Coordinates of C-alpha atoms in Angstrom, one line a residue:
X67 CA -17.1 -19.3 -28.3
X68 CA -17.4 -19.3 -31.8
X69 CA -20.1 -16.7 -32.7
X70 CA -21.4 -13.4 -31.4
X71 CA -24.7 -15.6 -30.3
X72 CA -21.7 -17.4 -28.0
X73 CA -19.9 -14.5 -26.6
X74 CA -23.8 -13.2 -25.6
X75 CA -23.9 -16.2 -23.2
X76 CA -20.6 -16.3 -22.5
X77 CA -20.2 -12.4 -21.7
X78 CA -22.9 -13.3 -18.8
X79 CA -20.4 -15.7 -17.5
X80 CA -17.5 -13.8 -17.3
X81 CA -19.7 -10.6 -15.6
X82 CA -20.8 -13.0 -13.0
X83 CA -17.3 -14.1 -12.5
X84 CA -15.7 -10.5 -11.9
X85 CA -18.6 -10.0 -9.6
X86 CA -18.2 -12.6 -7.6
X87 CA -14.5 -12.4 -7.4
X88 CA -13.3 -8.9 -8.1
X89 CA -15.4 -5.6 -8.3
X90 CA -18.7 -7.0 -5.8
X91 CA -22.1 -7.7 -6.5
X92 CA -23.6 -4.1 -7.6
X93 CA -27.6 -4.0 -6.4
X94 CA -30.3 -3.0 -8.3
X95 CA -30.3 0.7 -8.5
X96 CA -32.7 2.9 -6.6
X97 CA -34.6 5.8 -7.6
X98 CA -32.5 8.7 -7.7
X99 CA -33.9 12.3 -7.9
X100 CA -32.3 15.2 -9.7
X101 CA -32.1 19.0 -9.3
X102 CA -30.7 21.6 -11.5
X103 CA -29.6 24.1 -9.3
X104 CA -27.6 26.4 -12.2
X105 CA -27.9 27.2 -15.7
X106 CA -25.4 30.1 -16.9
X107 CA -25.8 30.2 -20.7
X108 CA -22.6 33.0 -20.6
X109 CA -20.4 30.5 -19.1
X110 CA -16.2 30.2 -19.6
X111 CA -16.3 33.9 -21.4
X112 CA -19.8 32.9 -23.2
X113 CA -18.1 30.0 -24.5
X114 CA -20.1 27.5 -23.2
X115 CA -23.5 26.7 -21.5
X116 CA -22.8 25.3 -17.8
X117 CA -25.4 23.6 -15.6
X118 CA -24.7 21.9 -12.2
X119 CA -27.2 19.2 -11.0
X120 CA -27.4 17.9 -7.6
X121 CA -28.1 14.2 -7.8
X122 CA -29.6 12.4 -4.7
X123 CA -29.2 8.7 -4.4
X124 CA -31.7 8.1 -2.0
X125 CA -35.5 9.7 -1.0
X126 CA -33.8 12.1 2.0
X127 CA -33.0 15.4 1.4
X128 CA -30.2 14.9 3.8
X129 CA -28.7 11.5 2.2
X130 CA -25.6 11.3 -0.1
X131 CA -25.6 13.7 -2.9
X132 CA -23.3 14.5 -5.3
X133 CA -23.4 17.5 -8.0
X134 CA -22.8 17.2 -11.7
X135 CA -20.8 19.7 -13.5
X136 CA -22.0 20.1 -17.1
X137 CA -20.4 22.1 -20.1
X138 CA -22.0 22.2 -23.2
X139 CA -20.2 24.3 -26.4
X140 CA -22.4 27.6 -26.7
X141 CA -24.4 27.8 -29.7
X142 CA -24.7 24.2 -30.4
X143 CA -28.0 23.9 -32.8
X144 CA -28.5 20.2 -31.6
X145 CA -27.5 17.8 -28.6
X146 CA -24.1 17.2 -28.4
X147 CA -21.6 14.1 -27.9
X148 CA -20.8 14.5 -24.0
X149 CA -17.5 13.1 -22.0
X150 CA -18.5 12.0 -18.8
X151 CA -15.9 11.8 -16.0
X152 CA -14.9 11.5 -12.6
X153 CA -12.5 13.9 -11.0
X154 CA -10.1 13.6 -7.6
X155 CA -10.8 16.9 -5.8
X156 CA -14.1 18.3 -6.8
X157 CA -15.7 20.0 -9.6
X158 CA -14.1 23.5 -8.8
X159 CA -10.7 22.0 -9.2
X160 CA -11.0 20.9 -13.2
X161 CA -11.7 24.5 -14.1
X162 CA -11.3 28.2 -12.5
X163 CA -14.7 28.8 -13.1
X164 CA -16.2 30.8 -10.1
X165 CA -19.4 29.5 -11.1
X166 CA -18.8 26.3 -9.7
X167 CA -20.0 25.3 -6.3
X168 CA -17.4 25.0 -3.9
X169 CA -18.4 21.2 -2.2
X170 CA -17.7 19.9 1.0
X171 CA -15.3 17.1 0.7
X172 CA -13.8 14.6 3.1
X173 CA -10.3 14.8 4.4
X174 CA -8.4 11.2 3.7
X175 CA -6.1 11.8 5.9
X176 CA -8.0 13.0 8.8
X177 CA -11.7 11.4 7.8
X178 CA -12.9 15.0 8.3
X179 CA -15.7 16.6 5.8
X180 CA -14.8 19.6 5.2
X181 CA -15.0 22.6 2.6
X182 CA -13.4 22.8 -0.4
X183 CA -11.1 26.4 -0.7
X184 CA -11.1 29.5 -3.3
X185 CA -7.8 28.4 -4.2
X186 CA -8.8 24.9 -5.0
X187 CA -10.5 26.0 -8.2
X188 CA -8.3 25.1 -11.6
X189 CA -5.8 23.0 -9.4
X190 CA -6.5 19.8 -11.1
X191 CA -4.8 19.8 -15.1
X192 CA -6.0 16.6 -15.6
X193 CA -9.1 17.9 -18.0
X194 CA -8.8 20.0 -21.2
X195 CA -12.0 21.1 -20.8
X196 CA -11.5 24.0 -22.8
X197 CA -10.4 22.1 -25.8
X198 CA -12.9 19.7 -25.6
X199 CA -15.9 22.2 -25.6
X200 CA -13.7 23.9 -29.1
X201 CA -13.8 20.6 -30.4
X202 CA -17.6 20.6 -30.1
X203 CA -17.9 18.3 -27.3
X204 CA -19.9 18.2 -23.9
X205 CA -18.1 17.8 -20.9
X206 CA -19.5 16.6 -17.6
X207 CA -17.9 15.4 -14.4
X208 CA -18.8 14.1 -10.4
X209 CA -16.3 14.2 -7.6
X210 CA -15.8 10.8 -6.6
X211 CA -15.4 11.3 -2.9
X212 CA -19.1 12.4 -2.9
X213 CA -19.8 8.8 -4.1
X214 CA -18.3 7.0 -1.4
X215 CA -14.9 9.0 0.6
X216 CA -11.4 6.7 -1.1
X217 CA -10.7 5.4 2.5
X218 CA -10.7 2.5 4.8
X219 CA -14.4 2.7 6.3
X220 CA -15.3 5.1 3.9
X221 CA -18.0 3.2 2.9
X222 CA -20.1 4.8 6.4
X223 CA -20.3 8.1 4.8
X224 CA -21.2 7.4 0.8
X225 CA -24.0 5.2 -1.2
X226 CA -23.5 1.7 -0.1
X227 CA -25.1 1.6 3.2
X228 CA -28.3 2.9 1.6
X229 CA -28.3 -0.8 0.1
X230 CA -27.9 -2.7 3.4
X231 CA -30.5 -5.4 4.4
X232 CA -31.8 -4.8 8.5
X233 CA -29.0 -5.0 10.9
X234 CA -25.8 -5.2 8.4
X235 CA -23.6 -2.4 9.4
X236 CA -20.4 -3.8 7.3
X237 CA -20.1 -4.8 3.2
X238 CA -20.5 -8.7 2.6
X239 CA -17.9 -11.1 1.1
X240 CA -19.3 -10.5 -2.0
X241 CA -20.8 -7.1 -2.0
X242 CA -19.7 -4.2 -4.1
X243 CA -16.6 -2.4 -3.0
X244 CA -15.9 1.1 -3.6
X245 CA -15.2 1.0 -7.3
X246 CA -18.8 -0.2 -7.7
X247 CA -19.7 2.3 -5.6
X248 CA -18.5 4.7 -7.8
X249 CA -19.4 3.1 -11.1
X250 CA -22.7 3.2 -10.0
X251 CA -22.5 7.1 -9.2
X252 CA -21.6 7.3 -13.1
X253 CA -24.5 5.2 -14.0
X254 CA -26.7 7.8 -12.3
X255 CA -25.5 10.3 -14.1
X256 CA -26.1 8.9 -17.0
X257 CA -29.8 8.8 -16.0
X258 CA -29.4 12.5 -15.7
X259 CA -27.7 12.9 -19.1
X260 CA -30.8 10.4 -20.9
X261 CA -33.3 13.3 -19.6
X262 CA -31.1 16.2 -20.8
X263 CA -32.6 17.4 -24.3
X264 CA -29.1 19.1 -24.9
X265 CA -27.6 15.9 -25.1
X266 CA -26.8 13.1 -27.4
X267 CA -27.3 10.2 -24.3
X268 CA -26.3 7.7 -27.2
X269 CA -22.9 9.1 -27.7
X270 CA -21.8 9.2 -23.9
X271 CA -17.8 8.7 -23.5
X272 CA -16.7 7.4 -20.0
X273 CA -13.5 8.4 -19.0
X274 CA -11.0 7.9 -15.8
X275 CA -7.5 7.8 -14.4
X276 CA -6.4 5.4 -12.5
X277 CA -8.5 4.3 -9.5
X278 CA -10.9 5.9 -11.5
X279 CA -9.6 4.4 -14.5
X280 CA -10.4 1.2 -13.2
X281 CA -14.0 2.4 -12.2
X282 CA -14.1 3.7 -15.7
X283 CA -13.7 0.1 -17.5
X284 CA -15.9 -1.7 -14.6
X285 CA -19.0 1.0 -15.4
X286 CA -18.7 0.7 -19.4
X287 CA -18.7 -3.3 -18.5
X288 CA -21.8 -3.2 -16.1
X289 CA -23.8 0.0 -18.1
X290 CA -23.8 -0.3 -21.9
X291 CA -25.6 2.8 -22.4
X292 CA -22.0 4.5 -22.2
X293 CA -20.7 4.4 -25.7
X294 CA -17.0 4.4 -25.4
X295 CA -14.7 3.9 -22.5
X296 CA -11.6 5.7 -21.8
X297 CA -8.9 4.1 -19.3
X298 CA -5.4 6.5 -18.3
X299 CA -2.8 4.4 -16.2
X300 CA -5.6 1.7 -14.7
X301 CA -2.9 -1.1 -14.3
X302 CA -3.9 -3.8 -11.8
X303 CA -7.8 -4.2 -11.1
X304 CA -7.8 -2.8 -13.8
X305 CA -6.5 -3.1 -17.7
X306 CA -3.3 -4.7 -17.3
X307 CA -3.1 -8.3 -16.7
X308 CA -3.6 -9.4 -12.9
X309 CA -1.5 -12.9 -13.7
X310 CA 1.7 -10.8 -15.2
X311 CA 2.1 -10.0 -11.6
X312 CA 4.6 -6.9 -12.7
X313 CA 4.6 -4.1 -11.0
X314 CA 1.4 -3.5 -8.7
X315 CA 0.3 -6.8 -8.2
X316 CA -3.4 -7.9 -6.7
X317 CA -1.5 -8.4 -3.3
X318 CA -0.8 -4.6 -3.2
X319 CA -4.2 -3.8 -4.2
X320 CA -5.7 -5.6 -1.4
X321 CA -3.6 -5.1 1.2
X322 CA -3.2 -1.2 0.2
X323 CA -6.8 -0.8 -0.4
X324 CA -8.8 -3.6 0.2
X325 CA -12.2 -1.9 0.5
X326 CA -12.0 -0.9 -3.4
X327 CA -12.8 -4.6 -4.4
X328 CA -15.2 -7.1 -2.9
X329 CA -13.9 -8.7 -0.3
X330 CA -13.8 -11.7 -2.2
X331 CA -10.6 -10.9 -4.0
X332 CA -8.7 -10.7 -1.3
X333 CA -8.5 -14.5 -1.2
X334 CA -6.7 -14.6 -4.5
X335 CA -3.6 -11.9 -2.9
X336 CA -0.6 -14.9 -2.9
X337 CA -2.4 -17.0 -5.6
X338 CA -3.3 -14.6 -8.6
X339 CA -3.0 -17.8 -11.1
X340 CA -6.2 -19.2 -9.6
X341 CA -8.3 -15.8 -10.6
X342 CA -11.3 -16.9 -12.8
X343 CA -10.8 -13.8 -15.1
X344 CA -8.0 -11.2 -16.1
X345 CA -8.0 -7.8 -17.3
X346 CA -8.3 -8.5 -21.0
X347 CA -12.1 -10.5 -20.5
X348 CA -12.7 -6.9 -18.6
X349 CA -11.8 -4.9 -22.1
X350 CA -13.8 -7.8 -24.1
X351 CA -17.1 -7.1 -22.2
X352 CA -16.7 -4.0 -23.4
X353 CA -16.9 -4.8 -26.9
X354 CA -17.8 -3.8 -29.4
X355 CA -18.0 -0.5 -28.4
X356 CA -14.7 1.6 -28.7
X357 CA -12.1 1.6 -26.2
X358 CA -9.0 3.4 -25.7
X359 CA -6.2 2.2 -23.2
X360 CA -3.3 4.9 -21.9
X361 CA -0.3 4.4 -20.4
X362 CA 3.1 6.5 -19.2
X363 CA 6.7 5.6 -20.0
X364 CA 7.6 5.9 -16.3
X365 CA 4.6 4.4 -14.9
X366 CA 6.3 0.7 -14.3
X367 CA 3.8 0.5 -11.4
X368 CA 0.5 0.3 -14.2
X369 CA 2.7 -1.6 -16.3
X370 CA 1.8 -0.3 -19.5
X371 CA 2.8 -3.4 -21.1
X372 CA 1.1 -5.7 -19.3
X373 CA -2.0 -2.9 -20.5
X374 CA -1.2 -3.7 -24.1
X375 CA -0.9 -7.5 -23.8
X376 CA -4.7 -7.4 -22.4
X377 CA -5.9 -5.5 -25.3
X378 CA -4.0 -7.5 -27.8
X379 CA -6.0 -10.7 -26.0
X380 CA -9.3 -8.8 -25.9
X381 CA -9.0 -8.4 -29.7
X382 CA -10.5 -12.0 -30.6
X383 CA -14.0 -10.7 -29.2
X384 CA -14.1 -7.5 -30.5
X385 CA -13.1 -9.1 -34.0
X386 CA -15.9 -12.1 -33.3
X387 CA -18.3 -8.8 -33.0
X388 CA -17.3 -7.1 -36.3
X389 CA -15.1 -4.4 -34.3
X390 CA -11.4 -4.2 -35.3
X391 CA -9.1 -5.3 -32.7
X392 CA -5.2 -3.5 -32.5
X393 CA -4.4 -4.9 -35.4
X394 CA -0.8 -5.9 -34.1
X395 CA 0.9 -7.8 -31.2
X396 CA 3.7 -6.0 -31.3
X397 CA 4.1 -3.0 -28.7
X398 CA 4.0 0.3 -30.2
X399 CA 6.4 3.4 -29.8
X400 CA 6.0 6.0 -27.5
X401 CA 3.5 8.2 -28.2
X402 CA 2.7 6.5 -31.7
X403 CA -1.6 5.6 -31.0
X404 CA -3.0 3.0 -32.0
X405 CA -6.8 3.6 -33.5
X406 CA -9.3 1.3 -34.4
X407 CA -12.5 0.4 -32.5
X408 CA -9.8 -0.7 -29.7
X409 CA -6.8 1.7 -29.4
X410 CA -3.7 1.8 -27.0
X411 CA -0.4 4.2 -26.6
X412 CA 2.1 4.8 -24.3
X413 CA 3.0 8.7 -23.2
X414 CA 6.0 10.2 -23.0
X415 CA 6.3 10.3 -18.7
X416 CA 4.8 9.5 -15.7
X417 CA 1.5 8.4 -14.3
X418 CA -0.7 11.2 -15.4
X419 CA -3.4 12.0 -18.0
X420 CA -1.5 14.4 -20.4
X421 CA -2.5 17.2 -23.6
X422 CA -1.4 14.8 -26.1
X423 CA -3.7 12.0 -24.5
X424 CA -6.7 14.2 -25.0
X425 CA -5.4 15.3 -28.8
X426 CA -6.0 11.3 -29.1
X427 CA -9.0 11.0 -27.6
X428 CA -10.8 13.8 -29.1
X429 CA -9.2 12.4 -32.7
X430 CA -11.1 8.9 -31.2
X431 CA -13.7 10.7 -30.7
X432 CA -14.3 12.0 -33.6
X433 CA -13.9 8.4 -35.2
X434 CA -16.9 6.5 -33.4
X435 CA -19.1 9.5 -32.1
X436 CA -19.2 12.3 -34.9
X437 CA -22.7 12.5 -36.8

């Protein structure tokens, strides 16, 4: 690959590979229908405009469904830059906003739908969302679980069934496993976001923590409408390199939670070196649009180095694109960023997405989206 006419062909190659060995064969998507339920322009104090949106995936009322929180700074005079995420617990838990829709959420413990509590609301500190609105930012989010439930056989009460042919009841070797599933829920909402007048659909940021850090990466590969991606603590099947085999390794993965992949991949568990791709040809199908990789200190499990080492190997294609690759092979500090159109740093801590990671987002942010 010698050009940017090369990686084009190429970049085709390498998709078809991680499809056919990792992440599943994602379908075609199907017609999904939106309702705004909500629209509070005095939201968060009259700080910002909230608007929930119930997206169905399918033609019944009844089928999966998933809500879509949506802040928007008040006052903004034109559409704004959005962050578009997927949270753990539901949309009540990123902010104690008694606006918010309490949803009904499956157990993974007990397999049980049930609904989410009062005291749920605010529990998850994994979102500034407060500082990003100040910072002139939309912020939008979808509880995964509503996608497809994060257990074994999960897959019965989310999206994927509605893609079955007549008479399959379980997923294919190589059909999509749950991260697809979920990538493809944040596809969907970017439909919703294109047909929002309020916002800027071409300067949609992506962003997830681990599982959903992973499903972050494998949506910005699969949908280049979004126009950055954002991974916190990913490691394996995700941005740090499968073959390193430090830390969680692809045998964990699989045999921890095998319905995440295809089912494909679980063929490669004690033989890793015979993988057709690794993490950094996941971060290079991302280019040349920005992307930032996180890490924590304590987080040996990610392996934060084996993060870096797939960016620093990504860099050739973002540089063969025009982008600017790290700049440097050589591990950074703690909490000392690394910003160009691919950026990486390592937290002080443990596996968690902290305030200083958004400081440095927000500052990436306002690099590669600002008008």
């Amino acid at each position: 690959v010698r050009s940017a006419s090369d990686w084009k062909r190429r970049r085709q190659e390498i998709l078809e590979l991680f499809q056919a060995n990792v992440f599943g064969r994602s379908p075609k998507s199907k017609h999904a229908r939106f309702e705004v339920f909500d629209t509070d322009k005095t939201a968060l104090g009259g700080r910002a405009v909230r608007k929930q949106v119930t997206i169905y995936f399918s033609a019944k009322k009844d089928g999966p469904k998933a809500d879509l929180l949506i802040y928007l700074p008040a006052g903004a005079s034109k559409p704004v830059p959005m962050f578009l995420t997927m949270n753990f617990w539901g949309n009540q838990s990123v902010i104690n906003d008694p606006g918010i829709r309490l949803p009904t959420l499956w157990d993974p413990k007990t397999h049980v739908r049930q609904q989410a509590s009062e005291d749920s609301r605010g529990r998850d500190t994994e979102f500034d969302v407060e500082k990003i609105l100040a910072r002139g930012y939309g912020f939008a989010t979808i509880c995964y679980q509503n996608i497809e439930p994060d257990f074994k056989g999960g897959f019965v009460g989310g999206i994927r069934p509605l893609f079955f042919t007549r008479g399959q009841s379980e997923p294919a070797r190589e059909d999509w496993g749950a991260i697809g599933a979920w990538s493809y829920g944040l596809s969907r909402a970017m439909d919703y976001l294109v047909k929002d007048k309020d916002v800027d659909s071409q300067r949609v940021a992506i962003m997830g923590h681990s599982r959903l850090g992973k499903t972050a990466l494998w949506a910005g590969a699969m949908d280049t409408r979004f126009a950055m991606v954002i991974s916190s603590c990913s490691g394996e099947g995700g941005a740090s390199l499968y073959r390193r085999n430090y830390g969680e390794t692809i045998a964990n993965l699989v045999g921890a939670f095998p319905y995440w992949f295809s089912t494909s991949l679980q063929e490669f568990a004690d033989h890793t070196d015979r993988l057709p791709v690794d993490a950094h040809e996941l971060i290079a199908l991302i280019a040349p649009r920005p992307v930032y990789i996180t890490g924590g200190e304590d987080d040996r499990w990610a392996d934060p180095k084996g993060e870096f080492l797939a960016c620093v190997a990504a860099g050739p294609v973002f540089r063969l694109q025009g982008a600017q690759d790290l700049g440097t092979d050589e591990m950074p500090a703690l909490n000392q960023p690394i910003m160009h159109t691919l950026a990486f740093h390592v937290h002080t801590g443990k596996h968690a997405v902290t305030a200083f990671d958004w400081d440095q987002f927000l500052t990436f942010a306002d690099m590669h989206l600002r008008r």
